[in-house]
Short mmCIF file of C-alpha atoms in Angstrom, two decimals:
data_model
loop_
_atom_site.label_atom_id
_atom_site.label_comp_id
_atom_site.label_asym_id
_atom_site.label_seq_id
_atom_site.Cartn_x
_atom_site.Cartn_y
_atom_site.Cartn_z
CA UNK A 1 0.00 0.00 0.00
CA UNK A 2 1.01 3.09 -1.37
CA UNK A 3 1.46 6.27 1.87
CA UNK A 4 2.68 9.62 1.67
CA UNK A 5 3.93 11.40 4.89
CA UNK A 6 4.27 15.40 4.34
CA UNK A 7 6.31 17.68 6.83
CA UNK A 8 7.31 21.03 6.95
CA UNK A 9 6.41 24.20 8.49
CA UNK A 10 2.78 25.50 8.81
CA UNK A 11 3.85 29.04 9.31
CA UNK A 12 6.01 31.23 6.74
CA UNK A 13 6.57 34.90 6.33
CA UNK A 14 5.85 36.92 3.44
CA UNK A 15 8.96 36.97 0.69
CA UNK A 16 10.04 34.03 2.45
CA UNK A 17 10.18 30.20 0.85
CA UNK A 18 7.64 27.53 1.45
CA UNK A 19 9.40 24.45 1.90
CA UNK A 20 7.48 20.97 2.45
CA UNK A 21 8.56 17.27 2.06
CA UNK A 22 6.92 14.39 0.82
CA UNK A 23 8.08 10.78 2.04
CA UNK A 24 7.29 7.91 -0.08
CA UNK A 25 6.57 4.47 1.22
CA UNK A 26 5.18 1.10 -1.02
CA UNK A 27 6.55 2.79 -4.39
CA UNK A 28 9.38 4.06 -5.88
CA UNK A 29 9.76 8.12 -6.58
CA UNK A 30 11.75 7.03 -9.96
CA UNK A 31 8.73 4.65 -10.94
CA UNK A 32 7.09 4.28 -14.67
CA UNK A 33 3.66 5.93 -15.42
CA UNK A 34 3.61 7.56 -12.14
CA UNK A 35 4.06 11.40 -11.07
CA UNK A 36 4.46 13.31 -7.82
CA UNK A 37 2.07 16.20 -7.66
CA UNK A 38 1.69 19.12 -5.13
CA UNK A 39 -1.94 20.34 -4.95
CA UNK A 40 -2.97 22.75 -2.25
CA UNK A 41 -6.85 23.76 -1.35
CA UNK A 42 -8.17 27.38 -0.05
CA UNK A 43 -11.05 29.01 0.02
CA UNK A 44 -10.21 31.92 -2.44
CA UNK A 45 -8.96 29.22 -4.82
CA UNK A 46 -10.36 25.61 -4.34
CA UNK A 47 -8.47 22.91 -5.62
CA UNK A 48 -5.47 23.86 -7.58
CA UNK A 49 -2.90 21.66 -9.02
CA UNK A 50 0.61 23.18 -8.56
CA UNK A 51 3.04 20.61 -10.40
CA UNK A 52 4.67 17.45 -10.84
CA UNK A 53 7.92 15.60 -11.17
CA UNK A 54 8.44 12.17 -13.09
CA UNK A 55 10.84 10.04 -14.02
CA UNK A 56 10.68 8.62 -18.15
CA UNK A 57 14.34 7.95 -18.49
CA UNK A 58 15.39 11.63 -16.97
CA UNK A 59 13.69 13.82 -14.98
CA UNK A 60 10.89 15.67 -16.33
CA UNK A 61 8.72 18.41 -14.34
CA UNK A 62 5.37 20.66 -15.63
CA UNK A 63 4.26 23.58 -13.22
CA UNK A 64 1.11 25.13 -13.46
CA UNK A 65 1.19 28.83 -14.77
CA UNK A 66 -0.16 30.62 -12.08
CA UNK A 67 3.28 29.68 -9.85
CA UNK A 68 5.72 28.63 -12.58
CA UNK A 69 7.83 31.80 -11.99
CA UNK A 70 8.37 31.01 -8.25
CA UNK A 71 8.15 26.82 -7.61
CA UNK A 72 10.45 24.34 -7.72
CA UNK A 73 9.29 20.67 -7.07
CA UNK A 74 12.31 18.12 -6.79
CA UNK A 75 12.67 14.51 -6.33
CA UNK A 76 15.50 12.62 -3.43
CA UNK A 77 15.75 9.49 -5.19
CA UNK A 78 18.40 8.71 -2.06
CA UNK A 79 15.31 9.73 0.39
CA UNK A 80 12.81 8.07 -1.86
CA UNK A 81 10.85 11.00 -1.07
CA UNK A 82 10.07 14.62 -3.20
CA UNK A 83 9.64 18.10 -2.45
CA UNK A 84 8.25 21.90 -3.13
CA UNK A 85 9.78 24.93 -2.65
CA UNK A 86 7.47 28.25 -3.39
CA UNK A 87 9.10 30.98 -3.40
CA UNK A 88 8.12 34.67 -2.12
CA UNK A 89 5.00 33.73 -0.57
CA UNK A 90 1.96 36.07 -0.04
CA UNK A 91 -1.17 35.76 2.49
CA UNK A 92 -2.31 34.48 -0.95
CA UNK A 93 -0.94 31.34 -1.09
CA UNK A 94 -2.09 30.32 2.54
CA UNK A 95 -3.91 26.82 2.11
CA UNK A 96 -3.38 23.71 3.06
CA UNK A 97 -0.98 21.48 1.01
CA UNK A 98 -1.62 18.08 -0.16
CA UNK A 99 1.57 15.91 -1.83
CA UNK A 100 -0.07 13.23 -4.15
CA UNK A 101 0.56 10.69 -7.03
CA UNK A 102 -0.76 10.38 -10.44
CA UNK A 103 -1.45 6.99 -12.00
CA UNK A 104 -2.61 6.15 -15.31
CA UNK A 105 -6.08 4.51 -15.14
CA UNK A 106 -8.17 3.71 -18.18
CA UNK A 107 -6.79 6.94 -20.52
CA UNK A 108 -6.05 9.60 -17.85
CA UNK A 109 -3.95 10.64 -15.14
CA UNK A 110 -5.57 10.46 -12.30
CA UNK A 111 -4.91 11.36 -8.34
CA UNK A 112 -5.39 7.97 -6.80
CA UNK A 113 -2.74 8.54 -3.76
CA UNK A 114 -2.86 11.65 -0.92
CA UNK A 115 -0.29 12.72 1.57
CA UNK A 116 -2.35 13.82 5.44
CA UNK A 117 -2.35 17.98 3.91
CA UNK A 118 -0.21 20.67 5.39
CA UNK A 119 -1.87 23.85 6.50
CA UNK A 120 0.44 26.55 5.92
CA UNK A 121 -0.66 30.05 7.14
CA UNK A 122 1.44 32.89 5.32
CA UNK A 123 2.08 35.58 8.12
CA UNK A 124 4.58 37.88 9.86
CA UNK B 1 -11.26 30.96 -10.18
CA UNK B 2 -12.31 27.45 -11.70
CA UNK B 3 -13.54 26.50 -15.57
CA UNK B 4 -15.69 23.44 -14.06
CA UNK B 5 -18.64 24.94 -11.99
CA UNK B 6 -20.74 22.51 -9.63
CA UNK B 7 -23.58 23.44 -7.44
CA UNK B 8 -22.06 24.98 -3.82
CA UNK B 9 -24.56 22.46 -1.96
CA UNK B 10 -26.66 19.80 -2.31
CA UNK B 11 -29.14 17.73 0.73
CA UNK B 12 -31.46 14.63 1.02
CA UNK B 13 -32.38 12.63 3.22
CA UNK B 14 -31.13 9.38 4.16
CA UNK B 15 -31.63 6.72 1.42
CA UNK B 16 -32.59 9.01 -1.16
CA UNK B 17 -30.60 9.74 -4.65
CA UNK B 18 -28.67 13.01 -5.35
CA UNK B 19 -26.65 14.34 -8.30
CA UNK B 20 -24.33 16.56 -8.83
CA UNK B 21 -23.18 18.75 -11.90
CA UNK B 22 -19.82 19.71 -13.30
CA UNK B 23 -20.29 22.04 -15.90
CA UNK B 24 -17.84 22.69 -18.05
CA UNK B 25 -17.35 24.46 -21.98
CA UNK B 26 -15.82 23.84 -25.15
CA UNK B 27 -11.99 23.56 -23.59
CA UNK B 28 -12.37 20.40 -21.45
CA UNK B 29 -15.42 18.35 -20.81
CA UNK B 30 -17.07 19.08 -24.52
CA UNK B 31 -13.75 18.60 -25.85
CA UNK B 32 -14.00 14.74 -24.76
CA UNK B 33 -11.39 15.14 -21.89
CA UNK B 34 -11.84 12.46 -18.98
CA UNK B 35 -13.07 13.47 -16.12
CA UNK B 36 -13.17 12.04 -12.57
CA UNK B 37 -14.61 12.83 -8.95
CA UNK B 38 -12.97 13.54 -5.58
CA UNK B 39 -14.69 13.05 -2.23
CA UNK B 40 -13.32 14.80 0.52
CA UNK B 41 -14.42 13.70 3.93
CA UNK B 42 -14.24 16.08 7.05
CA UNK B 43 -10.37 16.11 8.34
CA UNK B 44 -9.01 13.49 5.93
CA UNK B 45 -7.33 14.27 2.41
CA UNK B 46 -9.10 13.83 -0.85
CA UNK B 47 -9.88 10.03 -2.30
CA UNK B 48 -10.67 9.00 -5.61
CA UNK B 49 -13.99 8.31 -6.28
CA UNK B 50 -15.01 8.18 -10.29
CA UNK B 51 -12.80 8.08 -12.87
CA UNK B 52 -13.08 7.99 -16.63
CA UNK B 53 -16.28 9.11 -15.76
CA UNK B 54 -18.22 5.79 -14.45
CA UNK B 55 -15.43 3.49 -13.07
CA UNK B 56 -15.36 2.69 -9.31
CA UNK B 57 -11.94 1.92 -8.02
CA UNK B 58 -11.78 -0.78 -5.52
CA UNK B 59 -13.84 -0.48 -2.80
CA UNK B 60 -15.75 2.40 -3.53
CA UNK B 61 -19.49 1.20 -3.16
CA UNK B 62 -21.65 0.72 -6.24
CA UNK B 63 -23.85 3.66 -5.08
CA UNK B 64 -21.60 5.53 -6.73
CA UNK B 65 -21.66 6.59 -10.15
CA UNK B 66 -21.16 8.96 -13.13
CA UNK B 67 -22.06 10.22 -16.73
CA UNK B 68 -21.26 12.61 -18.98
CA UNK B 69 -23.29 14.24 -21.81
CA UNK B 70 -21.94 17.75 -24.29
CA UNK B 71 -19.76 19.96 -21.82
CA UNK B 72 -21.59 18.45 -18.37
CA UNK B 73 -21.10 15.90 -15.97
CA UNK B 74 -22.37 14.06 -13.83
CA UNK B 75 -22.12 12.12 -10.33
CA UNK B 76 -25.49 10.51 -8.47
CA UNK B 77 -25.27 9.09 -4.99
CA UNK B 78 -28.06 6.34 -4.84
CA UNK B 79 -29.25 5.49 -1.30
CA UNK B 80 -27.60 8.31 0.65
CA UNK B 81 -25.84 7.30 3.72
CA UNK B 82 -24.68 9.51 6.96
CA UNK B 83 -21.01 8.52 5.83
CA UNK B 84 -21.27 10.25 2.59
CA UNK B 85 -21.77 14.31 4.24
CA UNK B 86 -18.30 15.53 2.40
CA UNK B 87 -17.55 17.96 -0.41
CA UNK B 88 -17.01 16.21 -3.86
CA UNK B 89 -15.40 17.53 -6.80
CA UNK B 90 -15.16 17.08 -10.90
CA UNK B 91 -11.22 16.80 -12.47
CA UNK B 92 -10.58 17.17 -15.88
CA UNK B 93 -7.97 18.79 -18.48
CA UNK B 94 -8.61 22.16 -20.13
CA UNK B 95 -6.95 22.89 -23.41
CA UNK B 96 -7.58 26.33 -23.27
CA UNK B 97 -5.65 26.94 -20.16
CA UNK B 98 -2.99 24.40 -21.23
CA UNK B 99 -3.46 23.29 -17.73
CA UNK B 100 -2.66 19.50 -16.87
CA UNK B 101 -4.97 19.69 -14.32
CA UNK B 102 -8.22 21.49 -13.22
CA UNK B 103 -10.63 20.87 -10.45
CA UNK B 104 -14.29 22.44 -9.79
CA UNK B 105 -15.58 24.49 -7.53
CA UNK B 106 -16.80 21.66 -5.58
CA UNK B 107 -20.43 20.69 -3.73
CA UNK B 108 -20.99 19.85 -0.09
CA UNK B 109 -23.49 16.82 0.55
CA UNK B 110 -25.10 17.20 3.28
CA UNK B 111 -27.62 14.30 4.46
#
């Protein structure tokens, strides 16, 4: 069975970086027709997929637009675990923070696997 | 804000039947794009529910289910139970946005 463990801080200041961990267990960070995915939830915004790291021979990663100037997600193939780092935070991106994996199912992606969430207030 | 709109809330009474919408446009669910459905119980993360739109993964009850029809979808509850208060929510891919990913605004069952 297939568990995510997040960890990180829940509080950040404003221009500082978000930083929060993902730990793997029952699968492989480096596997086939998998990805790791940050998503995070708020009231403002819902749902909203952040981006994803896989592994097709080399390392790939997409990032959704509204954060691609500022995110980094990265894998620890040593750690068997993968992270996100958002940089210059706002109140804005306050929400809590979910790590999860995408499996192929039928003809589509699809979120099948969710880390316990992160709330992560944005503050001074 | 999201592309795939659902109803904020939704009730019945236990053992009755509920649905809930997803609508969507041109972009993602007219365009053929898969979609699935999220429930998201009080306190614990997300869980796949639907996807493709009418496949159950394991252990996800038969009362379950979904359908799809132009740029709408679908997901009906049959025989409401006290276990299934949560918010649920439509995925799917936009084109438009050249998003991988987008979610809707999401409906809270309450029963």
């Amino acid at each position: 069975q297939v568990q995510l463990q997040q960890s990180g801080p829940g509080l950040v200041k404003p221009s500082q970086t978000l930083s929060l961990t993902c730990a793997i267990s029952g699968a492989s960070v480096s596997g086939n027709n998998i990805a790791w995915n940050w998503i995070r939830q708020s009231p403002s915004r819902g749902l909203e997929w952040l981006g994803r790291t896989y592994y097709r021979s080399k390392w790939y990663n997409d990032y959704a637009a509204s954060v691609k100037s500022r995110i980094v997600i990265k894998p620890d193939t040593s750690k068997n675990q993968f992270s996100l780092q958002l940089n210059s935070v706002t109140p804005d991106d306050t929400a809590v923070y979910y790590c999860t994996r995408t499996t192929t199912l039928g003809t589509s992606s699809v979120f099948d696997v969710w880390g316990q969430g992160t709330v992560v207030t944005v503050s001074s | 804000q999201s592309v795939l709109t659902q109803p904020p809330s939704v009730s019945g009474a236990p053992g009755q039947r509920v649905t809930i919408s997803c609508t969507g446009n041109s972009s993602n669910i007219g365009a053929g794009y898969d979609v699935h459905w999220y429930q998201h119980l009080p306190g614990s993360a997300p869980k796949l529910l639907i996807y493709v739109t009418n496949n159950r993964p394991s252990g996800v009850p038969d009362r379950f289910s979904g359908s799809r029809s132009g740029t709408s979808a679908s997901l009906a509850i049959a025989g409401l139970q006290a276990e299934d208060e949560a918010d649920y929510y439509c995925q799917s891919y936009d084109s438009r946005l050249s998003e991988f990913f987008v979610f809707g605004t999401g409906t809270k069952v309450t029963v």
